[in-house]
mmCIF file of C-alpha atoms in Angstrom:
data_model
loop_
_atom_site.group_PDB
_atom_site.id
_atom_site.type_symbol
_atom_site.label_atom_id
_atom_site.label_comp_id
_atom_site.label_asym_id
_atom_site.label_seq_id
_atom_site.Cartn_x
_atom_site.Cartn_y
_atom_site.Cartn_z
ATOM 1 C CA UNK A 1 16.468 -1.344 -13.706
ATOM 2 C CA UNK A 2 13.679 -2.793 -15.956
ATOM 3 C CA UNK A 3 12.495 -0.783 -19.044
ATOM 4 C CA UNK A 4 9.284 -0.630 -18.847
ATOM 5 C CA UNK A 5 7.427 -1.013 -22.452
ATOM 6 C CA UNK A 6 5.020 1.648 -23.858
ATOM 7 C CA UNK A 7 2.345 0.927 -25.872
ATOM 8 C CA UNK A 8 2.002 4.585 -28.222
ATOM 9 C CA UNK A 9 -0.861 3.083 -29.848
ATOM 10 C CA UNK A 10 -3.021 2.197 -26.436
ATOM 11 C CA UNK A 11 -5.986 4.238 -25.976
ATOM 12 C CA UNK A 12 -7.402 5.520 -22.821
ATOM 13 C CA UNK A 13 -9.931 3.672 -21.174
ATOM 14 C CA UNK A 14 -13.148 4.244 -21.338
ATOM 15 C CA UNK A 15 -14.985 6.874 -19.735
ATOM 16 C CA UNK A 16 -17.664 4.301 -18.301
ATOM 17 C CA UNK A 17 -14.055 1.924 -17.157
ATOM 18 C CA UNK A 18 -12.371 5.438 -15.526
ATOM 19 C CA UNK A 19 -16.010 5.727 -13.648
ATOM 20 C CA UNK A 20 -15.381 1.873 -11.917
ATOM 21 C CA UNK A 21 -11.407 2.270 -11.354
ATOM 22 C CA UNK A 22 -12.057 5.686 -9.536
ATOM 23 C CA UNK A 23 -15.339 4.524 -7.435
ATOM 24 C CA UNK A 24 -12.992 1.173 -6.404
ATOM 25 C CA UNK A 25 -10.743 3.428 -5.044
ATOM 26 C CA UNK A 26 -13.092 5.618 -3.234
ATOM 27 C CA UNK A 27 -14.542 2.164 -1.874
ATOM 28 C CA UNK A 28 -11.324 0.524 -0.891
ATOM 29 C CA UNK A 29 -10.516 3.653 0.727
ATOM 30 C CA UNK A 30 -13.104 3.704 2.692
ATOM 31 C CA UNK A 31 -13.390 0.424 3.561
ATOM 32 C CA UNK A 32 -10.117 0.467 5.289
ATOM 33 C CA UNK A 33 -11.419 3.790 7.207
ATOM 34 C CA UNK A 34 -10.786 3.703 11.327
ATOM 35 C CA UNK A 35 -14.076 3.749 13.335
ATOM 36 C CA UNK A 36 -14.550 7.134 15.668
ATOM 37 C CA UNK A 37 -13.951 6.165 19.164
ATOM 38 C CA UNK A 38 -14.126 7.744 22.198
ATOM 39 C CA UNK A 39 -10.904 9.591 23.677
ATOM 40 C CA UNK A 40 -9.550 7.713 27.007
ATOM 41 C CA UNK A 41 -7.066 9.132 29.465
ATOM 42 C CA UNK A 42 -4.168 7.864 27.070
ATOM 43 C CA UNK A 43 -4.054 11.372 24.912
ATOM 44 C CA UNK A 44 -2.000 11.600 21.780
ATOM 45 C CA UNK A 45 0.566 14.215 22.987
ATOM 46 C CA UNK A 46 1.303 10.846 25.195
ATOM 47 C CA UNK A 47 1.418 8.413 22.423
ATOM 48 C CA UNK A 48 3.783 10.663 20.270
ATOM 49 C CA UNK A 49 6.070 11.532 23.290
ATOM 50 C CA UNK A 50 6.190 7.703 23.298
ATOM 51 C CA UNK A 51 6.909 6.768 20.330
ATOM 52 C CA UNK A 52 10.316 6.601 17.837
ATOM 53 C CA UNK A 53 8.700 5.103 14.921
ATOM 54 C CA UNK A 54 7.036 7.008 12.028
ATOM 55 C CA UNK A 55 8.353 10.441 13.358
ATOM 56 C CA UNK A 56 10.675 10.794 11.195
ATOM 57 C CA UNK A 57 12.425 14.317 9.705
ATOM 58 C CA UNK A 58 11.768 16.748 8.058
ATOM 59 C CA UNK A 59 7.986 16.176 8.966
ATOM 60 C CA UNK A 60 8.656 14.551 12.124
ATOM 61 C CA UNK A 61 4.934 13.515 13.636
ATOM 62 C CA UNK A 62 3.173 14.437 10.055
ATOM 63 C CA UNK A 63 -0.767 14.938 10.428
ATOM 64 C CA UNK A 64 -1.415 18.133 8.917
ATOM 65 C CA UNK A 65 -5.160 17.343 8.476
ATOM 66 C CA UNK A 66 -5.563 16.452 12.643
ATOM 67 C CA UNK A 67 -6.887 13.411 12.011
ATOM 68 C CA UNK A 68 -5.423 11.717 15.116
ATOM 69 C CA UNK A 69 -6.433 14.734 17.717
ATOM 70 C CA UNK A 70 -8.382 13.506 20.242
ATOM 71 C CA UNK A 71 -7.392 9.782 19.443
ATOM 72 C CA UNK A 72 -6.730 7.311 22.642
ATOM 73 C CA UNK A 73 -3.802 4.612 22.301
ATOM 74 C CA UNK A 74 -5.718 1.913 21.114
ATOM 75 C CA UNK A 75 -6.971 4.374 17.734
ATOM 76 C CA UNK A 76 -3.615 5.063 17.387
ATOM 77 C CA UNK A 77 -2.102 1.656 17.184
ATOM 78 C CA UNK A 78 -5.122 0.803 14.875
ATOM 79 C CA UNK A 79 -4.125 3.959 12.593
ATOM 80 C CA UNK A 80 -0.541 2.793 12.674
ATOM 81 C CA UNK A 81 -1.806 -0.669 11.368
ATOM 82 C CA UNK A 82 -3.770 0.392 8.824
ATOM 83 C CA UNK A 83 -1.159 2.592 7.364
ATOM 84 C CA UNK A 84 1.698 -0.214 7.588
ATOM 85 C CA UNK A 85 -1.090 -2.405 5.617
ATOM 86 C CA UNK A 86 -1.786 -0.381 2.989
ATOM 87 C CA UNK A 87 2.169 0.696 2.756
ATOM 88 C CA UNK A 88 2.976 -2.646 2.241
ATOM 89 C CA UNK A 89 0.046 -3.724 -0.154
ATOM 90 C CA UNK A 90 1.131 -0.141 -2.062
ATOM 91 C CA UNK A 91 4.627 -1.551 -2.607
ATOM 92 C CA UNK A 92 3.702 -5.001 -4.044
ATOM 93 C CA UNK A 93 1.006 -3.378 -6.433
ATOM 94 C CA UNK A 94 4.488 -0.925 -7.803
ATOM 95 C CA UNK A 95 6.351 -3.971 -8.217
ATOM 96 C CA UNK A 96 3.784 -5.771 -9.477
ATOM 97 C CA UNK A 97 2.926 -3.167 -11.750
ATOM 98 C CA UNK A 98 5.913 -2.542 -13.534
ATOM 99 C CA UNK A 99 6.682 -6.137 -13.666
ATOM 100 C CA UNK A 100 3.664 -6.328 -15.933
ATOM 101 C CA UNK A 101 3.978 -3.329 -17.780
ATOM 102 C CA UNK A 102 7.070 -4.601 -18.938
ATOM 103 C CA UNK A 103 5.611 -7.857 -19.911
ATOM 104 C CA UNK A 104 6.509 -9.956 -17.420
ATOM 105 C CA UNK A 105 3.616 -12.602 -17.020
ATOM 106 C CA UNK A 106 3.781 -15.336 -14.819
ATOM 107 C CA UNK A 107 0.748 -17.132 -15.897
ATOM 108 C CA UNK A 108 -1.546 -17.819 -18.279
ATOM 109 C CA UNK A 109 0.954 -17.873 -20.837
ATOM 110 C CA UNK A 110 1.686 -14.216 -21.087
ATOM 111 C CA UNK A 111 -1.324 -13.769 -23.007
ATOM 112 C CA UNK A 112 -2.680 -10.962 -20.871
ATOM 113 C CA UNK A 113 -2.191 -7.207 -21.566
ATOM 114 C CA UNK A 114 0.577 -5.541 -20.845
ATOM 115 C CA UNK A 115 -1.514 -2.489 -19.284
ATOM 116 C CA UNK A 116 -2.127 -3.686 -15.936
ATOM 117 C CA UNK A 117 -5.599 -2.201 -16.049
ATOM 118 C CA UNK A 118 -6.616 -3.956 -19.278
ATOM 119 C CA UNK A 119 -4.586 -7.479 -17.634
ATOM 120 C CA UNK A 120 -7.203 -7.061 -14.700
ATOM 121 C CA UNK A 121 -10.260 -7.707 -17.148
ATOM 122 C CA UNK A 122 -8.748 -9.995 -18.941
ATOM 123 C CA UNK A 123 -8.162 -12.394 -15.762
ATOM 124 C CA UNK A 124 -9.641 -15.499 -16.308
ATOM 125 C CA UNK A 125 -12.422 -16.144 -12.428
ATOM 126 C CA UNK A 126 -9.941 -18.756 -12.044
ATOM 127 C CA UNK A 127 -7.292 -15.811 -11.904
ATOM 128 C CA UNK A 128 -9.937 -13.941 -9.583
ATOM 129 C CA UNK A 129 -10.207 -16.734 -7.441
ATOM 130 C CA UNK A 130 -7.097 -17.299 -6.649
ATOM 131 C CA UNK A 131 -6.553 -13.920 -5.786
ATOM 132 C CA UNK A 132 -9.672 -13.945 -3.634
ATOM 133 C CA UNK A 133 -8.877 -17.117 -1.498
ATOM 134 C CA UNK A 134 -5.314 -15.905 -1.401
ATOM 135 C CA UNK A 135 -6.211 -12.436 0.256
ATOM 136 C CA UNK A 136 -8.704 -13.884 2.538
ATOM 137 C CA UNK A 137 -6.219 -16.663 4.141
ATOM 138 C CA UNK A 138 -3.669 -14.123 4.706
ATOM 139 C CA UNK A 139 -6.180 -11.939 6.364
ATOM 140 C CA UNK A 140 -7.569 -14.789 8.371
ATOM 141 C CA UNK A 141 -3.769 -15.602 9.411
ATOM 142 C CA UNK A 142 -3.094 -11.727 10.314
ATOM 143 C CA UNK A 143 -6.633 -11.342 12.874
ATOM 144 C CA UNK A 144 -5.083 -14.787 14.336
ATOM 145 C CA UNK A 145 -1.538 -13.040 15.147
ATOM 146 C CA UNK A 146 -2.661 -9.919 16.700
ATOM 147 C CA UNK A 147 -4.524 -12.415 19.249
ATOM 148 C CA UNK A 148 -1.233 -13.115 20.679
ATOM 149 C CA UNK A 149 0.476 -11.007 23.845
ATOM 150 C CA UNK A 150 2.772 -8.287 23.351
ATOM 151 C CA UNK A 151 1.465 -7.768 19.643
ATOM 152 C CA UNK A 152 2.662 -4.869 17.912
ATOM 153 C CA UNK A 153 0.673 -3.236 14.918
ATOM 154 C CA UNK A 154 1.650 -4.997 11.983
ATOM 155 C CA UNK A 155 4.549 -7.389 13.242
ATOM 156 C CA UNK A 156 3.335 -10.289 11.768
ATOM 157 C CA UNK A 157 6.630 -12.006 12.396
ATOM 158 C CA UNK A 158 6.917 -11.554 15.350
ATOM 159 C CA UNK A 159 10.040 -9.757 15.415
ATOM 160 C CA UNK A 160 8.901 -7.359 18.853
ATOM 161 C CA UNK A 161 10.027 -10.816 20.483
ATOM 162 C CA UNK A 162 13.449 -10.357 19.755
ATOM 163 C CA UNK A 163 14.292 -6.761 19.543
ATOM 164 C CA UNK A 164 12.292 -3.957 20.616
ATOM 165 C CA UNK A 165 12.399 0.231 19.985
ATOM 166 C CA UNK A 166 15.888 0.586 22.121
ATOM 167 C CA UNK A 167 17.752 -1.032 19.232
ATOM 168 C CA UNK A 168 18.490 2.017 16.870
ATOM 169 C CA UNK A 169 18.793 -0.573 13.765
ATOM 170 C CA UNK A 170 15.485 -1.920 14.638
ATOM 171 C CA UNK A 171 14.066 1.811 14.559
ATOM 172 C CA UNK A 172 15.997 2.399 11.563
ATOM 173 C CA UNK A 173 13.969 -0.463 9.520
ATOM 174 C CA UNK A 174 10.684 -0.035 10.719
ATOM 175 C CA UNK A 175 11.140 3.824 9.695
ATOM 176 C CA UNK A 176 12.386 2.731 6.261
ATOM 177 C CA UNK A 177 9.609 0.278 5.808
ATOM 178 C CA UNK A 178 7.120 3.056 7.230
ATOM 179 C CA UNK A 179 8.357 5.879 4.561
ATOM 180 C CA UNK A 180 8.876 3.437 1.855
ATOM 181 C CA UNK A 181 5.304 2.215 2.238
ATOM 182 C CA UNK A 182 4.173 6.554 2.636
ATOM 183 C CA UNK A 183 6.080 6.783 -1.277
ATOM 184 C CA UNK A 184 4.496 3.818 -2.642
ATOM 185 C CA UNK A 185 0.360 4.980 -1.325
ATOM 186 C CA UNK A 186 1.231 7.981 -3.617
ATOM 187 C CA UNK A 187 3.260 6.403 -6.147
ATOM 188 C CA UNK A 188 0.318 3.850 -7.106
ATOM 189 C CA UNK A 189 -2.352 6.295 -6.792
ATOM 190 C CA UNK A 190 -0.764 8.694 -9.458
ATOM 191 C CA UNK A 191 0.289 5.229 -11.156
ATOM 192 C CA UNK A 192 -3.334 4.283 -11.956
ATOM 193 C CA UNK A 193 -4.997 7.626 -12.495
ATOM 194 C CA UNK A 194 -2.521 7.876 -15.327
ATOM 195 C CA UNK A 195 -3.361 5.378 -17.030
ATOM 196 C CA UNK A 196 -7.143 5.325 -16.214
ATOM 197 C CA UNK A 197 -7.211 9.183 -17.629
ATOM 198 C CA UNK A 198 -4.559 8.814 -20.496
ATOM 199 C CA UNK A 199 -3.813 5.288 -21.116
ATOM 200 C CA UNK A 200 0.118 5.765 -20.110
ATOM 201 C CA UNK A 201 1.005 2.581 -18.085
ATOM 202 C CA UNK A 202 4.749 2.381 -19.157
ATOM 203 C CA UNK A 203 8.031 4.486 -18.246
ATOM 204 C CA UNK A 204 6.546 7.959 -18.162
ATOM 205 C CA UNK A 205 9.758 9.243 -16.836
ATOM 206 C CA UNK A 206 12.203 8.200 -19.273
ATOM 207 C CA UNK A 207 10.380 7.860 -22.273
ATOM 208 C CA UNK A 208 11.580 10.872 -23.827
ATOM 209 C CA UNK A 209 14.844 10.122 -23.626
ATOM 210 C CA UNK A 210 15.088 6.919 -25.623
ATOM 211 C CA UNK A 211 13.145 7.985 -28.446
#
């Protein structure tokens, strides 16, 4: 496990800063929000029935806010998409995260701050750039794949292919992958309000026992 550092003497950001962090969030948010469309004869009781991934116990088909009533296949699989998307991005930004909180920095010399928040105005455009062009290709890759027949939502690989939703080990991964991804939405949303609000960025949960 890495020990992630704390910084006692780091102050919170400021109030202006915690304005921006929380309206990028609102805006990313909503960015990624599904379009309304129109049900079809392909009704969600149908989709559900149908499918063995992301029904998992004890929640089993979880939408306690009905946000998928009404919703035709195609929503569906869109919603599915999105959420594998954002599980995935969720996950990298915890490792990444705690990787830099513990002052791991794989360029620029290490020079940037070991608060992840403070590291992302401290990155050179160069840094920005980078990340930019880097974002974009893979996007530009991912609306290429889902061109192809028999794409599923979010197999980039290309794994449906091979092995499809009658191989229990198959199921077994994507749910994994699915609830992992579920954890991590959460995990980095508390993750940055923390230290937006309060300035903690470092091991929160063990802290008290090593002092």
């Amino acid at each position: 496990l890495l020990r992630l550092i704390h910084n006692p003497s780091s102050k919170p950001l400021s109030y202006t800063m915690k304005s921006v962090i929380v309206a990028s969030l609102v805006a990313s948010a909503a960015a990624f929000a599904p379009t309304q469309t129109a049900p079809t004869s392909s009704k969600l009781s149908a989709w559900v029935d149908d499918t063995v991934v992301g029904v998992t116990p004890p929640a089993g088909f979880f939408d306690p806010l009905g946000l998928s009533k009404g919703k035709d296949d195609k929503t569906m699989r869109y919603y599915r998409e999105a959420e594998l998307k954002h599980g995935r991005v969720s996950m990298a930004a915890c490792l990444g995260w705690y990787l830099n909180s513990a002052g791991v920095h794989p360029a620029f010399n290490s020079a940037l701050s070991n608060d992840p928040l403070k590291a992302m105005v401290e990155l050179p455009a160069v840094g920005w750039l980078q990340f930019v062009l880097g974002c974009g290709a893979i996007e530009w890759l991912g609306s290429q794949i889902k061109d192809r027949p028999g794409y599923e939502p979010g197999d980039l690989l290309g794994a449906a292919y091979w092995v499809d939703n009658s191989d229990e080990g198959w199921v077994s991964y994507q749910n994994k992958e699915i609830n992992n991804g579920r954890l991590a939405m959460v995990a980095i949303a508390g993750i940055v309000t923390q230290d937006a609000l309060y300035g903690n960025y470092g091991d929160m949960m063990y802290k008290q026992l090593v002092r």
